[in-house]
Short mmCIF file of C-alpha atoms (C1' of nucleotides) in Angstrom, two decimals:
data_model
loop_
_atom_site.label_atom_id
_atom_site.label_comp_id
_atom_site.label_asym_id
_atom_site.label_seq_id
_atom_site.Cartn_x
_atom_site.Cartn_y
_atom_site.Cartn_z
CA MET H 24 -0.01 0.66 -0.14
CA ARG H 25 0.99 3.89 -0.70
CA ILE H 26 1.66 6.72 1.00
CA GLY H 27 -1.68 7.81 0.53
CA GLU H 28 -4.15 5.12 0.48
CA LEU H 29 -2.67 5.01 4.75
CA ALA H 30 -3.53 8.42 5.09
CA GLU H 31 -6.70 7.79 3.94
CA ARG H 32 -7.32 4.43 6.25
CA ALA H 33 -6.11 6.22 9.03
CA GLY H 34 -7.51 8.79 8.96
CA THR H 35 -4.64 10.68 8.88
CA THR H 36 -2.31 12.70 6.14
CA THR H 37 0.26 12.28 3.82
CA ARG H 38 2.44 14.79 5.65
CA ALA H 39 2.08 14.06 8.42
CA LEU H 40 3.35 10.48 7.27
CA ARG H 41 6.03 12.59 5.78
CA TYR H 42 6.41 13.61 8.68
CA TYR H 43 6.61 10.59 11.48
CA GLU H 44 9.41 9.70 8.68
CA SER H 45 11.94 12.63 9.49
CA ARG H 46 10.88 11.83 12.95
CA GLY H 47 12.05 7.94 12.45
CA LEU H 48 8.82 7.27 13.87
CA LEU H 49 7.28 5.78 10.88
CA PRO H 50 10.25 4.70 8.42
CA ALA H 51 8.91 3.57 5.30
CA ARG H 52 9.95 0.70 2.16
CA ARG H 53 10.63 2.39 -1.43
CA ALA H 54 9.19 0.47 -4.26
CA VAL H 55 11.70 0.62 -7.82
CA ASN H 56 10.00 3.69 -7.90
CA GLY H 57 10.92 5.18 -5.08
CA TYR H 58 6.81 5.15 -3.94
CA ARG H 59 7.06 4.53 -0.45
CA THR H 60 5.96 1.38 0.38
CA TYR H 61 3.55 0.45 3.37
CA ASP H 62 1.90 -3.00 4.88
CA GLU H 63 -0.42 -4.15 7.87
CA ASP H 64 2.10 -3.34 10.43
CA ASP H 65 2.47 -0.31 9.55
CA LEU H 66 -1.27 0.40 9.72
CA ARG H 67 -1.23 -0.81 13.60
CA LEU H 68 1.69 1.06 13.98
CA LEU H 69 -0.14 4.90 12.31
CA GLN H 70 -2.84 3.24 14.45
CA GLN H 71 -1.86 3.57 17.88
CA ILE H 72 0.82 6.53 17.13
CA ARG H 73 -3.05 8.70 16.05
CA THR H 74 -4.44 6.76 18.74
CA LEU H 75 -1.82 8.85 21.63
CA GLN H 76 -1.83 11.83 19.68
CA ASP H 77 -5.77 11.69 20.38
CA PHE H 78 -5.32 11.76 24.09
CA GLY H 79 -2.69 14.75 23.92
CA PHE H 80 -0.01 12.45 23.88
CA GLY H 81 3.29 14.33 21.98
CA LEU H 82 5.05 12.51 19.02
CA GLU H 83 8.10 11.76 21.38
CA GLU H 84 5.40 10.25 23.75
CA THR H 85 4.29 7.70 21.23
CA ARG H 86 7.73 6.17 20.50
CA PRO H 87 8.32 3.38 23.23
CA PHE H 88 4.65 2.23 22.33
CA VAL H 89 5.59 2.35 18.88
CA ASP H 90 9.30 -0.01 19.72
CA CYS H 91 7.60 -2.26 22.12
CA LEU H 92 4.88 -3.45 18.75
CA ARG H 93 7.18 -3.36 15.87
CA ALA H 94 9.99 -5.46 19.38
CA GLY H 95 6.81 -8.57 18.76
CA HIS H 96 4.01 -7.48 21.49
CA PRO H 97 0.83 -8.25 20.90
CA ALA H 98 0.42 -4.42 22.43
CA GLY H 99 2.56 -0.66 22.20
CA ASP H 100 1.73 -0.85 26.09
CA SER H 101 2.97 -4.19 26.60
CA CYS H 102 6.42 -2.57 27.24
CA PRO H 103 7.43 -1.10 31.04
CA ALA H 104 8.32 2.30 29.35
CA SER H 105 4.62 2.57 27.55
CA LEU H 106 4.20 1.73 30.88
CA ASP H 107 6.72 5.00 32.17
CA VAL H 108 4.64 6.72 29.77
CA TYR H 109 1.41 6.44 31.31
CA ARG H 110 2.27 7.03 34.90
CA ARG H 111 4.39 10.79 33.97
CA LYS H 112 1.11 11.92 31.24
CA LEU H 113 -0.61 10.71 34.18
CA SER H 114 0.60 13.01 36.83
CA GLU H 115 1.22 16.03 34.08
CA LEU H 116 -2.64 15.91 33.64
CA ASP H 117 -3.57 15.28 36.72
CA ALA H 118 -1.27 18.70 38.09
CA LEU H 119 -2.67 20.28 35.16
CA ILE H 120 -6.11 19.66 35.52
CA GLY H 121 -5.66 21.15 39.42
CA GLN H 122 -4.43 24.11 37.39
CA LEU H 123 -6.90 24.53 35.97
CA GLN H 124 -9.10 24.11 38.30
CA THR H 125 -7.61 26.51 40.64
CA VAL H 126 -7.60 29.25 37.31
CA ARG H 127 -11.59 28.37 36.79
CA THR H 128 -12.13 29.07 40.55
CA GLN H 129 -10.68 32.39 40.79
CA VAL H 130 -12.33 33.46 37.69
CA GLY H 131 -15.63 32.63 38.39
CA ALA H 132 -14.72 34.44 41.98
CA GLN H 133 -14.61 37.12 39.97
CA LEU H 134 -17.33 37.46 38.08
CA ALA H 135 -19.36 36.74 40.60
CA ARG H 136 -17.94 40.35 42.47
CA ALA H 137 -17.24 41.97 39.60
CA GLU H 138 -21.25 41.41 38.65
CA LEU H 139 -22.23 41.80 42.36
CA GLU H 140 -20.53 44.89 42.49
CA ALA H 141 -22.37 46.62 38.83
CA GLY H 142 -25.94 45.69 39.65
CA ALA H 143 -25.21 47.82 42.89
CA THR H 144 -24.06 50.67 40.86
CA LEU H 145 -26.65 49.54 37.75
CA PRO H 146 -30.71 50.22 37.11
CA GLY H 147 -30.93 47.34 36.49
CA GLY H 148 -29.90 45.42 38.93
CA PRO H 149 -31.45 43.22 42.55
CA GLU H 150 -33.04 47.30 43.82
CA PRO H 151 -30.72 47.28 46.44
CA ARG H 152 -32.74 49.63 48.42
CA CYS H 153 -31.52 52.61 48.94
CA GLU H 154 -33.05 55.48 50.07
CA LEU H 155 -30.53 57.71 49.48
CA THR H 156 -29.89 57.11 45.45
CA ASP H 157 -33.26 55.77 44.74
CA GLY H 158 -34.63 58.89 44.81
CA LEU H 159 -32.21 60.19 41.41
CA THR H 160 -33.28 57.61 40.01
CA GLU H 161 -36.41 58.12 39.22
CA MET F 1 9.34 56.31 34.53
CA ARG F 2 10.91 54.29 32.06
CA ILE F 3 10.83 51.64 30.39
CA GLY F 4 13.41 48.95 32.69
CA GLU F 5 11.78 50.95 35.81
CA LEU F 6 8.52 49.58 34.63
CA ALA F 7 9.07 46.14 33.50
CA GLU F 8 11.13 45.93 37.08
CA ARG F 9 8.60 47.45 38.99
CA ALA F 10 5.41 45.17 37.13
CA GLY F 11 7.64 41.65 37.38
CA THR F 12 7.73 41.41 33.13
CA THR F 13 10.57 42.23 31.03
CA THR F 14 11.72 44.92 28.62
CA ARG F 15 10.99 42.92 25.26
CA ALA F 16 7.31 42.33 26.58
CA LEU F 17 6.32 45.53 27.52
CA ARG F 18 7.56 46.99 23.40
CA TYR F 19 6.24 43.76 22.33
CA TYR F 20 3.04 45.11 24.23
CA GLU F 21 3.55 48.49 22.17
CA SER F 22 3.73 46.59 19.45
CA ARG F 23 0.13 45.34 19.54
CA GLY F 24 -1.26 48.37 19.98
CA LEU F 25 -2.28 47.27 23.99
CA LEU F 26 0.38 49.17 25.90
CA PRO F 27 1.09 52.72 24.18
CA ALA F 28 4.03 55.11 25.48
CA ARG F 29 4.61 58.77 25.65
CA ARG F 30 8.38 59.22 24.79
CA ALA F 31 10.68 61.25 26.16
CA VAL F 32 13.30 64.61 24.26
CA ASN F 33 15.95 61.92 22.88
CA GLY F 34 13.23 58.71 22.18
CA TYR F 35 13.00 57.02 25.16
CA ARG F 36 9.88 56.00 26.23
CA THR F 37 7.76 57.00 29.21
CA TYR F 38 5.60 55.91 31.84
CA ASP F 39 3.64 56.72 34.55
CA GLU F 40 1.62 55.48 37.32
CA ASP F 41 -1.58 54.54 35.59
CA ASP F 42 0.92 52.13 33.02
CA LEU F 43 1.40 50.67 35.79
CA ARG F 44 -0.97 49.55 36.68
CA LEU F 45 -2.89 49.48 33.59
CA LEU F 46 0.54 46.52 32.95
CA GLN F 47 -0.23 45.26 36.24
CA GLN F 48 -4.03 44.33 34.41
CA ILE F 49 -2.48 42.34 31.92
CA ARG F 50 0.55 40.71 33.82
CA THR F 51 -2.93 38.67 36.26
CA LEU F 52 -4.66 38.11 33.95
CA GLN F 53 -1.85 36.76 31.32
CA ASP F 54 -1.21 34.34 34.62
CA PHE F 55 -4.38 33.47 34.26
CA GLY F 56 -3.96 32.30 31.28
CA PHE F 57 -5.86 35.38 29.21
CA GLY F 58 -4.65 35.44 26.02
CA LEU F 59 -3.00 39.37 24.86
CA GLU F 60 -6.43 39.54 23.07
CA GLU F 61 -8.64 39.21 26.02
CA THR F 62 -6.68 41.28 27.90
CA ARG F 63 -8.27 44.66 26.06
CA PRO F 64 -11.54 45.06 27.10
CA PHE F 65 -9.60 45.29 30.31
CA VAL F 66 -6.69 47.73 29.53
CA ASP F 67 -9.55 49.50 27.84
CA CYS F 68 -11.62 50.16 30.11
CA LEU F 69 -9.08 50.70 33.51
CA ARG F 70 -7.75 53.87 30.41
CA ALA F 71 -11.54 54.30 30.36
CA GLY F 72 -11.45 55.51 34.65
CA HIS F 73 -13.49 52.61 35.72
CA PRO F 74 -11.76 51.90 38.96
CA ALA F 75 -11.48 48.55 37.44
CA GLY F 76 -10.51 46.24 34.79
CA ASP F 77 -13.55 43.92 34.78
CA SER F 78 -15.84 46.96 35.71
CA CYS F 79 -17.34 47.28 31.75
CA PRO F 80 -19.61 44.83 30.42
CA ALA F 81 -16.77 43.53 27.68
CA SER F 82 -14.79 42.60 30.67
CA LEU F 83 -17.67 40.68 31.80
CA ASP F 84 -17.71 38.35 28.84
CA VAL F 85 -14.02 37.51 28.20
CA TYR F 86 -14.30 36.46 31.95
CA ARG F 87 -18.04 33.85 30.64
CA ARG F 88 -16.14 32.74 28.03
CA LYS F 89 -13.04 32.35 30.07
CA LEU F 90 -14.57 29.83 32.37
CA SER F 91 -16.84 28.01 29.57
CA GLU F 92 -13.07 27.27 27.93
CA LEU F 93 -11.71 26.78 31.06
CA ASP F 94 -15.13 24.08 32.03
CA ALA F 95 -15.10 22.38 28.15
CA LEU F 96 -11.35 22.01 28.19
CA ILE F 97 -11.24 20.20 32.34
CA GLY F 98 -14.19 18.21 31.16
CA GLN F 99 -11.84 17.66 28.27
CA LEU F 100 -8.74 16.47 30.20
CA GLN F 101 -10.62 14.22 33.26
CA THR F 102 -12.86 12.45 29.96
CA VAL F 103 -8.05 11.69 28.55
CA ARG F 104 -6.90 11.37 32.92
CA THR F 105 -10.01 8.30 33.48
CA GLN F 106 -9.23 6.98 29.94
CA VAL F 107 -5.32 6.70 30.54
CA GLY F 108 -5.37 5.60 33.93
CA ALA F 109 -7.83 2.70 32.95
CA GLN F 110 -5.09 1.74 30.00
CA LEU F 111 -2.59 2.19 32.48
CA ALA F 112 -4.27 0.45 35.36
CA ARG F 113 -4.43 -2.75 32.43
CA ALA F 114 -1.73 -2.88 30.82
CA GLU F 115 -0.47 -3.72 34.77
CA LEU F 116 -2.92 -6.35 35.28
CA GLU F 117 -1.77 -7.79 31.82
CA ALA F 118 1.61 -7.48 33.08
CA GLY F 119 1.75 -8.76 36.00
CA ALA F 120 -0.44 -11.90 34.43
CA THR F 121 2.21 -12.72 32.09
CA LEU F 122 5.61 -12.15 34.49
CA PRO F 123 7.01 -13.46 36.70
CA GLY F 124 7.50 -10.54 39.62
CA GLY F 125 3.08 -9.44 39.39
CA PRO F 126 0.79 -11.26 41.66
CA GLU F 127 1.24 -14.91 41.38
CA PRO F 128 -1.21 -16.50 39.08
CA ARG F 129 -1.23 -19.98 40.07
CA CYS F 130 -1.39 -21.89 36.53
CA GLU F 131 0.50 -25.07 37.40
CA LEU F 132 1.17 -24.98 33.61
CA THR F 133 3.50 -21.75 33.65
CA ASP F 134 4.49 -22.66 36.47
CA GLY F 135 6.64 -25.39 36.22
CA LEU F 136 8.18 -23.36 33.17
CA THR F 137 9.19 -19.97 35.79
CA GLU F 138 10.77 -22.76 38.83
"C1'" DG L 28 -0.69 10.93 -26.57
"C1'" DT L 29 -2.19 13.04 -22.87
"C1'" DA L 30 -5.11 14.20 -19.13
"C1'" DA L 31 -5.46 13.43 -14.22
"C1'" DT L 32 -4.30 12.14 -10.94
"C1'" DC L 33 -0.85 9.90 -8.25
"C1'" DC L 34 3.85 10.42 -5.82
"C1'" DT L 35 8.51 13.02 -4.73
"C1'" DT L 36 11.55 16.29 -2.57
"C1'" DG L 37 12.42 20.88 -0.15
"C1'" DA L 38 11.02 24.99 1.81
"C1'" DC L 39 8.77 28.62 4.07
"C1'" DG L 40 4.37 29.66 7.05
"C1'" DT L 41 1.16 28.62 10.75
"C1'" DC L 42 0.31 30.46 16.26
"C1'" DG L 43 1.55 33.15 20.83
"C1'" DG L 44 5.26 35.82 23.74
"C1'" DC L 45 8.63 36.16 24.15
"C1'" DG L 46 13.96 35.26 23.95
"C1'" DT L 47 18.38 36.74 21.86
"C1'" DC L 48 21.06 38.46 19.13
"C1'" DA L 49 23.02 43.12 16.75
"C1'" DA L 50 24.35 47.70 15.68
"C1'" DG L 51 24.34 51.94 17.53
"C1'" DG L 52 23.19 56.60 19.89
"C1'" DC L 53 22.44 59.11 24.99
"C1'" DA L 54 23.30 60.49 29.23
"C1'" DA L 55 26.17 59.76 33.58
"C1'" DG L 56 30.62 59.72 36.69
"C1'" DG L 57 35.66 59.32 37.06
"C1'" DC B 29 38.14 61.08 26.64
"C1'" DC B 30 36.20 56.67 28.18
"C1'" DT B 31 33.89 53.76 29.79
"C1'" DT B 32 29.61 52.12 32.51
"C1'" DG B 33 24.78 52.04 31.51
"C1'" DC B 34 21.13 52.50 30.07
"C1'" DC B 35 17.95 53.01 25.19
"C1'" DT B 36 16.43 52.24 20.51
"C1'" DT B 37 15.10 49.46 15.78
"C1'" DG B 38 15.55 45.69 13.41
"C1'" DA B 39 15.35 41.09 12.29
"C1'" DC B 40 16.17 36.12 13.22
"C1'" DG B 41 14.51 31.52 17.00
"C1'" DC B 42 11.74 28.97 19.42
"C1'" DC B 43 8.37 25.19 20.40
"C1'" DG B 44 5.60 21.08 17.57
"C1'" DA B 45 2.88 19.47 14.57
"C1'" DC B 46 1.94 19.56 10.90
"C1'" DG B 47 -0.29 23.14 5.43
"C1'" DT B 48 0.43 24.47 1.46
"C1'" DC B 49 2.95 25.88 -2.75
"C1'" DA B 50 6.27 24.49 -5.79
"C1'" DA B 51 8.70 21.93 -9.59
"C1'" DG B 52 8.52 17.89 -11.80
"C1'" DG B 53 8.23 12.03 -11.93
"C1'" DA B 54 5.61 7.97 -11.91
"C1'" DT B 55 0.63 5.64 -13.24
"C1'" DT B 56 -3.04 5.06 -14.81
"C1'" DA B 57 -7.43 5.97 -17.13
"C1'" DC B 58 -9.52 6.84 -21.58
#
DNA sequence: GTAATCCTTGACGTCGGCGTCAAGGCAAGG
DNA sequence: CCTTGCCTTGACGCCGACGTCAAGGATTAC
C-alpha cells in the first residue's frame, strides 16, 4: 500500500506520515520507483500513534509504544517504557487539571464579584433599596 | 519612569513591554531623546495585563480590561466587555477541564489494564497460580 | 497521446509570546 | 575622553505538528 491509502485508512494525511518518517517514528520501505510502501503492520503502528496523539501525547511520547509493537509485543503498552509514559502523563494531567481548576475557581469568583459590583451601581440590578440614591434614579 | 524601571516593577521584561506596545495594548509617551516614558497609571494597566496573563488569558483577551481601566473605571472588570471575557474563559476552562478529565480516566484505565496484563505474564506479578506455567518459571 | 491523479523532495508558513542577538545612540561618572 | 549602562529599532529563533505551495517524475485512465 502507498502513502495515500495508508493515510486515508488511518484518518490522517500524507504530510503527517512523511513527518513521522522524518522523525524516525515510522520509516517506510521503498518501491523501485521510489514510492513509499507500507503494510498492515505499519497501519497498526500508525493507529497506535494516532490514538495517543488524540489523547494529547506528544510524538516523542508515542515512540516507546511504537517500538514495543515493532518488537513483536501484542500491544503498544506491553512494555515497561510505555507504562512509564502512561504514569508520567497521568501526573502531568493531574497537575494541569489542578491548575486549571484553581484558575477556574478564581475566575469564577472574580466574575461573581464584578457582577455584584455592577449590579450595585447600575439601575437594572437587584434593587439595592438605598433611600439616598433611590430618589436620584426615579 | 523609563521602560527598564516599569518592567522591573511589574516583574516582567522590557521585551514584553515593547511587544505589548507593538500590539497597541500599552502605548508609551516619548521623551525628547526618544526614550519611552511611563507613569503610575501605565503600571496599573500593566499589572492588569500580567495578572490575566498569569491566569492563562491571551493578550487579546486582556484588551477589554485595559480599555476599561483607561476609560477611568476603578477596575479592569468594571465593564461588560470584560465580564464577557470572564464568561467565555469560564466555559473554555470547563470544556478543557472536562476533556482532560476524560483523557485522565481513559489513560488511567489503560495503565491499570496494562499493569494487570503485565503482572499476569511476568514472574514478579501477583502469582497467577497457573500450574501449567509455574513449572516453567521455577 | 494526454489528461488526471498519484507520488517525490524541499522549503516556507502557522500560532503566541516573547528571547536573543546586532548595531548603534544618549547620559553620567571618573 | 572613555567607559558603563541605559535606551533605540530591526530581525531572526523558538516550540510542535504539521499545512501549503512549488516543481517535477510516475502511473493510470481514457
